[in-house]
Tab-separated table of C-alpha atoms and ligand atoms in Angstrom:
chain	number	residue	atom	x	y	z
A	21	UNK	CA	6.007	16.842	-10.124
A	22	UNK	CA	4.215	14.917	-7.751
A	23	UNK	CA	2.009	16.832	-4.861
A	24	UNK	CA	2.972	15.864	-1.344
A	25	UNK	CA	0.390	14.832	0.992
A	26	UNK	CA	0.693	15.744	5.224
A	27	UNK	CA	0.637	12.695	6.759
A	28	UNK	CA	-1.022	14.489	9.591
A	29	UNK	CA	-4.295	14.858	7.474
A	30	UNK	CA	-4.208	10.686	6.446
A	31	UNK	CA	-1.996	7.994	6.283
A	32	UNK	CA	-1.278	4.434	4.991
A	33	UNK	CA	1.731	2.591	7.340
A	34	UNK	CA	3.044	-0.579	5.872
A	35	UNK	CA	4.444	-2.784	8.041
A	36	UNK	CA	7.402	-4.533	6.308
A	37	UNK	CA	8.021	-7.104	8.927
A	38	UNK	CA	4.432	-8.183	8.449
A	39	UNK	CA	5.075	-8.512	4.547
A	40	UNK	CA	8.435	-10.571	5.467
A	41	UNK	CA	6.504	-12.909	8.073
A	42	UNK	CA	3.705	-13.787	5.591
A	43	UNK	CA	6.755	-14.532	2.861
A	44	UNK	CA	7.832	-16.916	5.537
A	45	UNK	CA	4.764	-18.486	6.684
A	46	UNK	CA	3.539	-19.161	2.910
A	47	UNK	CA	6.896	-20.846	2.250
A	48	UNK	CA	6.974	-22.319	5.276
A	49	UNK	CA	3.327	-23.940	4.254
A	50	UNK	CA	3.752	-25.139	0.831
A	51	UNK	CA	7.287	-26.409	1.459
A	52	UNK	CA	10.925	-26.250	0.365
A	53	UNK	CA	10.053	-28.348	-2.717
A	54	UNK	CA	7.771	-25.359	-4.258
A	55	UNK	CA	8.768	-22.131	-4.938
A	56	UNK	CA	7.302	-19.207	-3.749
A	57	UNK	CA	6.776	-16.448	-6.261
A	58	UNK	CA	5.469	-13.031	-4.545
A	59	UNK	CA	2.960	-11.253	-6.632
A	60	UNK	CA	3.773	-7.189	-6.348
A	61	UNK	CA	2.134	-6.069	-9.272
A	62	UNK	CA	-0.107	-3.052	-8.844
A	63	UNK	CA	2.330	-1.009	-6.980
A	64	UNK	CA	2.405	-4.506	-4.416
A	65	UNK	CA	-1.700	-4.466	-3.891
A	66	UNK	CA	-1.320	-0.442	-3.122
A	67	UNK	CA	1.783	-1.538	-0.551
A	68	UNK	CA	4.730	0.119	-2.160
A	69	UNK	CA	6.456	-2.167	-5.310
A	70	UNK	CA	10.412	-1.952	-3.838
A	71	UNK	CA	9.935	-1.639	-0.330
A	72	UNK	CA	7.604	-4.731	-0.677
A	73	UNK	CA	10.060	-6.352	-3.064
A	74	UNK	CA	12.776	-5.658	-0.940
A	75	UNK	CA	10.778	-6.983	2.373
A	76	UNK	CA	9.844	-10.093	-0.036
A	77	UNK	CA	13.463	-10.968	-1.088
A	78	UNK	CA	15.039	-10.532	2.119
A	79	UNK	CA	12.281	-13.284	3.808
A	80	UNK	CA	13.967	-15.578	0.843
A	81	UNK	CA	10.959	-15.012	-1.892
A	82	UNK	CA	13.207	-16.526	-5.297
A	83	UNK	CA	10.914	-15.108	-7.510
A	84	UNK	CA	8.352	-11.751	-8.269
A	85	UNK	CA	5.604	-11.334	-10.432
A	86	UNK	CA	4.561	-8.437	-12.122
A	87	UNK	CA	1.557	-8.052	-14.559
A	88	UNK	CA	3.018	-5.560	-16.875
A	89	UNK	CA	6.784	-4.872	-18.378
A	90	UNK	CA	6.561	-1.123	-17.015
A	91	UNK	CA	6.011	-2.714	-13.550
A	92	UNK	CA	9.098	-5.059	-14.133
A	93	UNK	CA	11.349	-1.904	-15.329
A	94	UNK	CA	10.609	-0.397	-11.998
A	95	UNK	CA	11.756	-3.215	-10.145
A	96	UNK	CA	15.002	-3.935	-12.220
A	97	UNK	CA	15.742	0.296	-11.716
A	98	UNK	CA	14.934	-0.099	-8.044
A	99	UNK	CA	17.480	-2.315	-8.093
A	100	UNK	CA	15.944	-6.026	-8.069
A	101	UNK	CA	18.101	-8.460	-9.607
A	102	UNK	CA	16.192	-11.814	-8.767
A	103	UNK	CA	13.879	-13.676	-10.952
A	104	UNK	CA	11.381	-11.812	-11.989
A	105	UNK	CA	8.120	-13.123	-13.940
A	106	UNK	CA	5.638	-10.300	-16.160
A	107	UNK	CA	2.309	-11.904	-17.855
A	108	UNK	CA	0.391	-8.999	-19.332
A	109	UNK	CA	1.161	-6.966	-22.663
A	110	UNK	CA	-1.128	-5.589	-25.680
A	111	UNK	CA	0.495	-5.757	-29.648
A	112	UNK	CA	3.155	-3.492	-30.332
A	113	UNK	CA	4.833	-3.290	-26.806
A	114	UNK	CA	8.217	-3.229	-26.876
A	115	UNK	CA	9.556	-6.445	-25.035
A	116	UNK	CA	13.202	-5.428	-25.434
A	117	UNK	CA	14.106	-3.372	-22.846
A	118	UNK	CA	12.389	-6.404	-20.325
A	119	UNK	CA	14.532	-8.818	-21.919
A	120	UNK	CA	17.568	-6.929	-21.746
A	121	UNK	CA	16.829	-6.527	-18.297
A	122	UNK	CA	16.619	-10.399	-18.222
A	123	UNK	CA	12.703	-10.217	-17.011
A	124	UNK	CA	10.903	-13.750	-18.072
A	125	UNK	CA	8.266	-12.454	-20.023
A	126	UNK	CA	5.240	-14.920	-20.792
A	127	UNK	CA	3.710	-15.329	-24.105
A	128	UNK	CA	0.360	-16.455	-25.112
A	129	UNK	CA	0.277	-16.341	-28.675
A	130	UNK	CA	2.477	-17.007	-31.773
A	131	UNK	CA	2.002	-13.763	-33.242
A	132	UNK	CA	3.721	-12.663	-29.721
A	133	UNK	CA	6.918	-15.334	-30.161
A	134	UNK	CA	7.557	-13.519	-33.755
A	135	UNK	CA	7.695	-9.776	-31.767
A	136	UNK	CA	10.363	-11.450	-29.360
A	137	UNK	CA	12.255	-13.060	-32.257
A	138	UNK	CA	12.776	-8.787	-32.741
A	139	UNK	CA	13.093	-8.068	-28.925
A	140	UNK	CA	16.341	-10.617	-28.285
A	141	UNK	CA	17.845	-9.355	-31.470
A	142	UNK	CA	17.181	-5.584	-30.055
A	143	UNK	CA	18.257	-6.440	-26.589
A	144	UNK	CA	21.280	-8.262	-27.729
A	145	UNK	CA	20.873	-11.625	-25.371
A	146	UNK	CA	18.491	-14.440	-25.028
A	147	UNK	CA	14.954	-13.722	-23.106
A	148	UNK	CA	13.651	-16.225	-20.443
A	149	UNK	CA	10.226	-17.161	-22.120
A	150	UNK	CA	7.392	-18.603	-20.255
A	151	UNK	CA	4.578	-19.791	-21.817
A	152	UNK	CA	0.587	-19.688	-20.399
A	153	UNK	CA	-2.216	-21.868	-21.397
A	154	UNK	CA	-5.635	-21.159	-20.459
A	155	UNK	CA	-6.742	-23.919	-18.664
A	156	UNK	CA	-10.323	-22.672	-18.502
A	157	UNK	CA	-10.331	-19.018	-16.734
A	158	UNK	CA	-11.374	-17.936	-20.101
A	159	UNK	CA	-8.926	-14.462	-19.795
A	160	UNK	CA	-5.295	-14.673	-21.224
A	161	UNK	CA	-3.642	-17.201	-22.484
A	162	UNK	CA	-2.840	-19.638	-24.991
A	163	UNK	CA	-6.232	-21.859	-25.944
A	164	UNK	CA	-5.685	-25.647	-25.709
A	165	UNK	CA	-6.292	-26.011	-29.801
A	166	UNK	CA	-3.670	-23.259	-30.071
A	167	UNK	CA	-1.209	-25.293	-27.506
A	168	UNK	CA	0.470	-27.525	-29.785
A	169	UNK	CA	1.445	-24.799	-32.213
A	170	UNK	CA	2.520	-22.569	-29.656
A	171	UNK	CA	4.695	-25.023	-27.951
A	172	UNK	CA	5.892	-25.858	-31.506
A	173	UNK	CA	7.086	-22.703	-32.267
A	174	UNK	CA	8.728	-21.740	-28.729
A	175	UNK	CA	10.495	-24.954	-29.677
A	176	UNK	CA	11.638	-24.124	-32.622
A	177	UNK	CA	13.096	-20.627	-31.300
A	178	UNK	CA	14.695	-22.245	-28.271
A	179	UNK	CA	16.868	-24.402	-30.476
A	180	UNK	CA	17.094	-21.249	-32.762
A	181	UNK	CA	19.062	-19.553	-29.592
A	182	UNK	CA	16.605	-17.114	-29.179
A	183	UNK	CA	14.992	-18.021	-25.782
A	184	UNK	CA	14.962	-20.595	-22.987
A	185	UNK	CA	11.517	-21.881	-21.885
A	186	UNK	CA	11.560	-21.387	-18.343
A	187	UNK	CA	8.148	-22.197	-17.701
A	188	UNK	CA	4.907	-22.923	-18.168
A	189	UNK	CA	1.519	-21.637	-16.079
A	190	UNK	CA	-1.890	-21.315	-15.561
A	191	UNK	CA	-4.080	-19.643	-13.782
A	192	UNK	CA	-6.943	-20.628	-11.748
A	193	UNK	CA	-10.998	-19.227	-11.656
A	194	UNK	CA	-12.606	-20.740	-9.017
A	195	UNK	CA	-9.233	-20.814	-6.508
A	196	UNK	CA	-11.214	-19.790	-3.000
A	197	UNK	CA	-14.042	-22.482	-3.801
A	198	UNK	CA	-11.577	-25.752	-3.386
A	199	UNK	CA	-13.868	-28.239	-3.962
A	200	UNK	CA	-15.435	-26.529	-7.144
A	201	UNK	CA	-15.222	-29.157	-9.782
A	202	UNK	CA	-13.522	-26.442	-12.139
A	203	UNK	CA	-9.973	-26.776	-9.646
A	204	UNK	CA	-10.005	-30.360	-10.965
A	205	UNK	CA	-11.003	-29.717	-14.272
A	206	UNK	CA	-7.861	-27.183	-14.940
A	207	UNK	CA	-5.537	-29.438	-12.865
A	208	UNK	CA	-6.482	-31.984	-15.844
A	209	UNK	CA	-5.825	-29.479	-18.778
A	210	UNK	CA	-2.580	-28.168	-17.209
A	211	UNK	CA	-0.819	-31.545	-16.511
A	212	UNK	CA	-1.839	-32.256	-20.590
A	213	UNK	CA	-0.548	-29.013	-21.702
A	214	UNK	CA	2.576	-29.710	-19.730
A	215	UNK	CA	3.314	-33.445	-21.392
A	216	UNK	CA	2.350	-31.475	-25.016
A	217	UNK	CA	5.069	-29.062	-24.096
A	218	UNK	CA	7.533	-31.575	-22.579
A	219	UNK	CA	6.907	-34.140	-25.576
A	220	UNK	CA	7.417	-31.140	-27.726
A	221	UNK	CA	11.119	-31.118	-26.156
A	222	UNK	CA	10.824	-28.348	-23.769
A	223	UNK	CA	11.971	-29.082	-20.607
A	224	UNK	CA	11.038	-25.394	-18.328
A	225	UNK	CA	12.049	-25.167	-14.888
A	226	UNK	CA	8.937	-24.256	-13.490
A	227	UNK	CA	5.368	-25.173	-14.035
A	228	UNK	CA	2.543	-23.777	-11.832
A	229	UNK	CA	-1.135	-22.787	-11.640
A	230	UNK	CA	-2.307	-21.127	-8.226
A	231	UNK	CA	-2.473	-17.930	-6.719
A	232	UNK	CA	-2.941	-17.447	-2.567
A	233	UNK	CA	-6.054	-19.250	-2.642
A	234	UNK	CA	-4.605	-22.002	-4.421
A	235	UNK	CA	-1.399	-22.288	-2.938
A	236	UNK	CA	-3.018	-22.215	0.752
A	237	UNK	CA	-6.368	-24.866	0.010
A	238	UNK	CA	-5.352	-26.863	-3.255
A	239	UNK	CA	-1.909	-28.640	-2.350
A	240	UNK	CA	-2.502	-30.648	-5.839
A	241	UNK	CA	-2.050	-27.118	-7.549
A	242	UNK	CA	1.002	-26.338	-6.233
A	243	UNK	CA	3.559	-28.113	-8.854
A	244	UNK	CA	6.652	-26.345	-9.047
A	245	UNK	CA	5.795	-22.606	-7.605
A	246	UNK	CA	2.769	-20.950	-6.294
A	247	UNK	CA	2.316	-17.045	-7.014
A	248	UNK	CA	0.672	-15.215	-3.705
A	249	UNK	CA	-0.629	-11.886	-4.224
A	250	UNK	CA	-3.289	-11.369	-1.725
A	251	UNK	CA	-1.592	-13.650	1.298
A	252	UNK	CA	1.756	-11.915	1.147
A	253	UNK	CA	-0.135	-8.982	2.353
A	254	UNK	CA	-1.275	-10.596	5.724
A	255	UNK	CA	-5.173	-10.879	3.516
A	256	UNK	CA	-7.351	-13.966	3.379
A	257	UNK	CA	-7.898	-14.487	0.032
A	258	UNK	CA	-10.830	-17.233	1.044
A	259	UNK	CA	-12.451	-15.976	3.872
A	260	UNK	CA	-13.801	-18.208	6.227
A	261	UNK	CA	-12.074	-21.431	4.089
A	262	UNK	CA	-8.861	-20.772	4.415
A	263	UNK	CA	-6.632	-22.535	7.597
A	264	UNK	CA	-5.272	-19.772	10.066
A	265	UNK	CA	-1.647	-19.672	9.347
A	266	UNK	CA	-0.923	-16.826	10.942
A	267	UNK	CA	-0.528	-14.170	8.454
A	268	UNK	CA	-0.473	-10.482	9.691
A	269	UNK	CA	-2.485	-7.737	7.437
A	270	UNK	CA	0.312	-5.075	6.663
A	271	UNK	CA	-1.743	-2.059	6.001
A	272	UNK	CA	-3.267	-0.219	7.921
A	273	UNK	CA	-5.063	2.709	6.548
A	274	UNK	CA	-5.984	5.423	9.376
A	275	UNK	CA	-7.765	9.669	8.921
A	276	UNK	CA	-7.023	12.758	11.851
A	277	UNK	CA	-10.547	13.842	13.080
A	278	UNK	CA	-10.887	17.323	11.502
A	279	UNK	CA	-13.891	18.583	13.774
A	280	UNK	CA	-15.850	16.901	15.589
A	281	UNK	CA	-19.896	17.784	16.110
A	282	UNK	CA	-22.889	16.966	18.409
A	283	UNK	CA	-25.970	15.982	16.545
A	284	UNK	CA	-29.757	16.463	17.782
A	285	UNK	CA	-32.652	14.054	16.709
A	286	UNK	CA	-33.758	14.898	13.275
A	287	UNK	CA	-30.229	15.935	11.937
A	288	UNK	CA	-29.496	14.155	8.718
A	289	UNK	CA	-25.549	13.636	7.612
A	290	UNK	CA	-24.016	13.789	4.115
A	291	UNK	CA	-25.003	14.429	0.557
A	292	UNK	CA	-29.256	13.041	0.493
A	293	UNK	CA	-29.061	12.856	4.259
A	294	UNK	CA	-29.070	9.419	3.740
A	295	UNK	CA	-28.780	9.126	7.746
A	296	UNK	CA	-30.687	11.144	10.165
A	297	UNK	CA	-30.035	11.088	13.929
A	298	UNK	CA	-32.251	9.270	15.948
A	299	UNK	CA	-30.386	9.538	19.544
A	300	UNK	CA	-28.131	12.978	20.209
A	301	UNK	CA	-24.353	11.675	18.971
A	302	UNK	CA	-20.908	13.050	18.174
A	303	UNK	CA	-20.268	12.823	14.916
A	304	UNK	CA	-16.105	13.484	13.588
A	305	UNK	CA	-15.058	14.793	10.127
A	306	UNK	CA	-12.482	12.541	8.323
A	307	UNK	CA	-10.397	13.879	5.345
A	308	UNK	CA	-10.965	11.559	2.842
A	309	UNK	CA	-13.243	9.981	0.549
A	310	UNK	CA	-13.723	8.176	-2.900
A	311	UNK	CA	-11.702	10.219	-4.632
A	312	UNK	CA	-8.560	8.791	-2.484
A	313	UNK	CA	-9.805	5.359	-2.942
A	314	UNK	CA	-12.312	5.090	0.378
A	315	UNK	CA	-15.300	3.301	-1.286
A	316	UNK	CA	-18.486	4.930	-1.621
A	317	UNK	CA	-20.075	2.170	-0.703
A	318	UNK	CA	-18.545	2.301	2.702
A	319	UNK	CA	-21.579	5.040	3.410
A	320	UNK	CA	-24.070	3.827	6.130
A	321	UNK	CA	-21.835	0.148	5.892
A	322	UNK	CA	-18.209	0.404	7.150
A	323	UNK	CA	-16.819	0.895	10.163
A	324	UNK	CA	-13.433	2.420	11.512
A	325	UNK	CA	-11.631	2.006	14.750
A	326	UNK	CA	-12.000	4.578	17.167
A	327	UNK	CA	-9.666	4.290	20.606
A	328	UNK	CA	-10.281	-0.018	19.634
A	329	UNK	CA	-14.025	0.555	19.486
A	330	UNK	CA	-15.766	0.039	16.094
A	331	UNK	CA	-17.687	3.109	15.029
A	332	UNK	CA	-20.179	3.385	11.803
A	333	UNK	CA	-19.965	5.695	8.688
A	334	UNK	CA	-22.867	7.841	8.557
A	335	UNK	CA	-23.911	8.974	5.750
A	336	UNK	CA	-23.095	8.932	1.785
A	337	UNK	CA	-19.347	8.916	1.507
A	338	UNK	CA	-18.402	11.890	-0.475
A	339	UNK	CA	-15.363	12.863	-3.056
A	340	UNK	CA	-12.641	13.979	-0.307
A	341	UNK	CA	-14.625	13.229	3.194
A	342	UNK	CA	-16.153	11.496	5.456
A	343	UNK	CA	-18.567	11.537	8.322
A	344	UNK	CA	-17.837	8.909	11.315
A	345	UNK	CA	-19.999	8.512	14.423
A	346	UNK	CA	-17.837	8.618	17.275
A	347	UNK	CA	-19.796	8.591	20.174
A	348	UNK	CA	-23.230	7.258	20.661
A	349	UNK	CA	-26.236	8.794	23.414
A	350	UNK	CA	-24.246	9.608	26.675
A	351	UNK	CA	-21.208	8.825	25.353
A	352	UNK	CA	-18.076	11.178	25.121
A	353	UNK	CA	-16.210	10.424	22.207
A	354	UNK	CA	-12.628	8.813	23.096
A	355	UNK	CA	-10.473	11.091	19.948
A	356	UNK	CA	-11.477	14.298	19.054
A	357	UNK	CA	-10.189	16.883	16.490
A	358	UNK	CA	-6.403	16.254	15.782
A	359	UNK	CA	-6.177	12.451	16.686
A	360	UNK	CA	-6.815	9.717	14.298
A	361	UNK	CA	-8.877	7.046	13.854
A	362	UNK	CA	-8.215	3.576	12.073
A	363	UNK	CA	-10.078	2.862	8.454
A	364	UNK	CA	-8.822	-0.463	8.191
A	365	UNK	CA	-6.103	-2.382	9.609
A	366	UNK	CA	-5.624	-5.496	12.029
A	367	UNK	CA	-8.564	-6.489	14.774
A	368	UNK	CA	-9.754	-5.279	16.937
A	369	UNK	CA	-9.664	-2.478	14.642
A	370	UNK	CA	-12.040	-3.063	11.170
A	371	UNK	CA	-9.741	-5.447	8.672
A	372	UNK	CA	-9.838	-4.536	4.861
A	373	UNK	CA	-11.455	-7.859	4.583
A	374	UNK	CA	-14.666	-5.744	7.174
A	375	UNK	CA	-14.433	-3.280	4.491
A	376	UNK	CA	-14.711	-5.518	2.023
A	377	UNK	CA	-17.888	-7.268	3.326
A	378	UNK	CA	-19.275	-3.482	4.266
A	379	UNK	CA	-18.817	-2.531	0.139
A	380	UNK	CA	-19.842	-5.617	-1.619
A	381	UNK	CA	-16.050	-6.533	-2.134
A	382	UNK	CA	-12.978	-8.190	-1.760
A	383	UNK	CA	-10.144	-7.079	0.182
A	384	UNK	CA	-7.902	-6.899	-3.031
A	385	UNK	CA	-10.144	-3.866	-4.262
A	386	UNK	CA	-9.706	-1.968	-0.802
A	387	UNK	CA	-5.979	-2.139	-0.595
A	388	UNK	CA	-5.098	-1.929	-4.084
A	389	UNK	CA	-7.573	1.668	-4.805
A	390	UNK	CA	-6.706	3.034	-1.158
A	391	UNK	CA	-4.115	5.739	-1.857
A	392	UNK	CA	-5.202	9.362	-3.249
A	393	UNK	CA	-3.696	11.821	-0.841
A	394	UNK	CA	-3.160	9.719	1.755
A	395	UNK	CA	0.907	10.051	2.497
A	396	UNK	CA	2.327	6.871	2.735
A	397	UNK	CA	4.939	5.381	5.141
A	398	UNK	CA	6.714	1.949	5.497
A	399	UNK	CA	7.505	0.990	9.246
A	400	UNK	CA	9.372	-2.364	10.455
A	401	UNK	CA	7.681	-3.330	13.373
A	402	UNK	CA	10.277	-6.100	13.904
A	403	UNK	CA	13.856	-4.644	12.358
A	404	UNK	CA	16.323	-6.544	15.039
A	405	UNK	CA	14.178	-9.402	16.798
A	406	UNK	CA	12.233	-10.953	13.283
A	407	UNK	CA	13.151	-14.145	15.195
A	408	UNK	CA	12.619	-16.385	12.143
A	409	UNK	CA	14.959	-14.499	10.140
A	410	UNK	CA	18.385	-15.911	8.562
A	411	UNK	CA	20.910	-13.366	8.990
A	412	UNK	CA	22.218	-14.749	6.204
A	413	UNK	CA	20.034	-13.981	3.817
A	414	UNK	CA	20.162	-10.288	5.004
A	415	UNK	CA	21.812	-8.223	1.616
B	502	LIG	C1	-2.752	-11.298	-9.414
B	502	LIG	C2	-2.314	-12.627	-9.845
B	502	LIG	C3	-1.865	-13.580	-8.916
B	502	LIG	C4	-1.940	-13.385	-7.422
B	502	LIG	O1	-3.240	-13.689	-6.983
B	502	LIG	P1	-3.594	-13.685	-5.417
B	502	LIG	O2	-4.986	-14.190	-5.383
B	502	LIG	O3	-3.481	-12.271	-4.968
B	502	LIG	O4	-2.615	-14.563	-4.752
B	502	LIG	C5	-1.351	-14.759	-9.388
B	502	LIG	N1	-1.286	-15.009	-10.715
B	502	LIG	C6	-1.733	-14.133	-11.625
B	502	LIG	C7	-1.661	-14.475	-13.068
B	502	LIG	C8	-2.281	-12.916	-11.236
B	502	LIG	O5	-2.731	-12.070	-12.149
């Protein structure tokens, strides 16, 4: 059973037409010759995995990717039938049920091809198999030494009739940095591993290598299909590099103002009164802290968006609340108890990426950990009117 949380206390709204504009403007900007894949795993970057994948297929998005088989399951039983690509599994999952469910799983090892051998005759049909070479991110992935034998093997079982190689990927370290020599460096190993592979006789529909950053600053990464994560969420996944194109952050995280207090000189706030009053304020109680996924490190750093007006956290963020500063000397605060204020959102308001900067991170880790008891509620800003919208392509 799963608690319900009052949406009056704190809410996250996602904004599907936001999700379905960015799907557009990233295929709009890498062209109708690349594929756009759009990456939903981690319950879509804390976004919702269907109504994201919904908002994502009806912009046009051909393909999804999910990091783990569970997280593909859930999109087949939501009802997704498009192509769907999963990358991350441990020895001794059961690949079966994702190749049943015609998911194109990705292998990095032998050992793993010999486990699907098992799967397809389990699931009764041929799996789409993608293969991934490490290019140099050092994480998954096949090594380049392993490469041949790997590509050898998924050979072998493709004439066997136990798979079709539909692709072959990589992933890249140093994406936001475009000019690192590293992007190069990869490029290099990838286009190899792809000839090894295609000399080898496999012939996959889709090679590619970058994620947002990638996709949006390194045009010679793009090859067949780019996978965008971050940018599909309106999120700038190189900020202050990447070209403005537009996108629209679809989150927007916001608290009610439980009580609201005046402050003297002298009063300190929080746990270690980490912040003492210098000036007489108004201070206002928000509902939620670490444990819903509001950094600690947001204490004394962040700010939230009070009436449009930026306003600081004072004081240590603690397990389930918050302290904001809502009105400075002389000032009447503009919300008081009952009406909310904005954690993160779209300017003016503070962005995730402000948060971000506030807690020594990137926006990925403040909208993929916001959630705890904050209810949750997807809006469409733009249901009729999404002017750059096919009917068509409407289910
Ligand atoms: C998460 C992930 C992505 C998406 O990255 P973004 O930076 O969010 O676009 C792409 N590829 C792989 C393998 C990933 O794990």
């Amino acid at each position: 059973m799963s608690l319900q949380h009052d949406a009056r206390r704190a809410e996250i709204v996602v904004d599907l037409a936001a999700v379905r504009h960015n799907v557009r403007r990233l295929a709009a900007e890498v062209g109708p010759d690349v594929a756009l894949m759009v990456v939903v795993k981690a319950d879509a970057y804390g976004h919702g995995l269907l109504p994201v994948a919904r908002a994502a297929r009806e912009a046009g998005a051909p393909w999804l990717g999910v990091a783990t088989l569970d997280e593909a399951l859930a999109l087949r039983a939501g009802g997704d039938t498009g192509r769907l690509l999963a990358w991350l599994t441990v020895p001794g999952e059961d690949w079966a049920p994702a190749v049943a469910a015609d998911v194109d799983v990705t292998a990095y090892t032998t050992g793993e091809l010999d486990d699907l051998v098992d799967a397809v005759a389990r699931a009764g049909r041929p799996a789409r198999l993608q293969l991934k070479i490490d290019t140099g991110l050092n994480r998954g992935g096949c090594t380049p030494a392993d490469w041949p034998a790997l590509v050898a093997a998924a050979r072998e079982g493709e004439r066997a009739g136990h798979w079709r190689v539909t692709g072959i990927w990589s992933h890249l370290a140093v994406a936001d940095e475009p000019e690192h020599p590293a992007n190069d460096a990869q490029e290099q190993v990838f286009r190899e591993a792809v000839e090894t592979a295609e000399a080898a006789g496999l012939d996959p529909e889709v090679r590619h290598l970058a994620n947002s950053a990638g996709a949006l600053l390194r045009p010679s990464a793009r090859f067949d299909l780019v996978r965008a994560g971050l940018a599909s969420y309106g999120l700038d996944p190189a900020p202050g590099r990447t070209p403005d194109i537009g996108l629209r952050p679809a989150m927007t995280a916001t608290a009610t103002v439980a009580m609201t207090k005046r402050l003297v000189p002298g009063d300190g706030v929080s746990y270690g009164h980490t912040w003492v009053a210098e000036q007489p304020v108004t201070v206002g109680l928000l509902p939620v802290g670490y444990a819903d996924g509001v950094p600690r490190h947001a204490g004394n750093t962040a700010h939230v968006g009070v009436a449009g007006v930026r306003r600081p956290v004072r004081g240590r963020v603690c397990m389930d609340q918050l302290v904001v500063e809502l009105a400075g000397p002389g000032e009447e605060p503009a919300v008081g108890p009952g009406e909310r204020v904005v954690l993160f959102g779209s300017a003016p308001d503070p962005t995730a990426q402000d948060w971000a900067e506030a807690c020594g991170t990137i926006s990925y880790e403040i909208v993929s950990r916001i959630g705890g008891r904050f209810a949750r509620r997807w809006t469409d800003s733009d249901p009729e009117t999404d002017t750059d919208s096919d009917p068509e392509e409407q289910p």
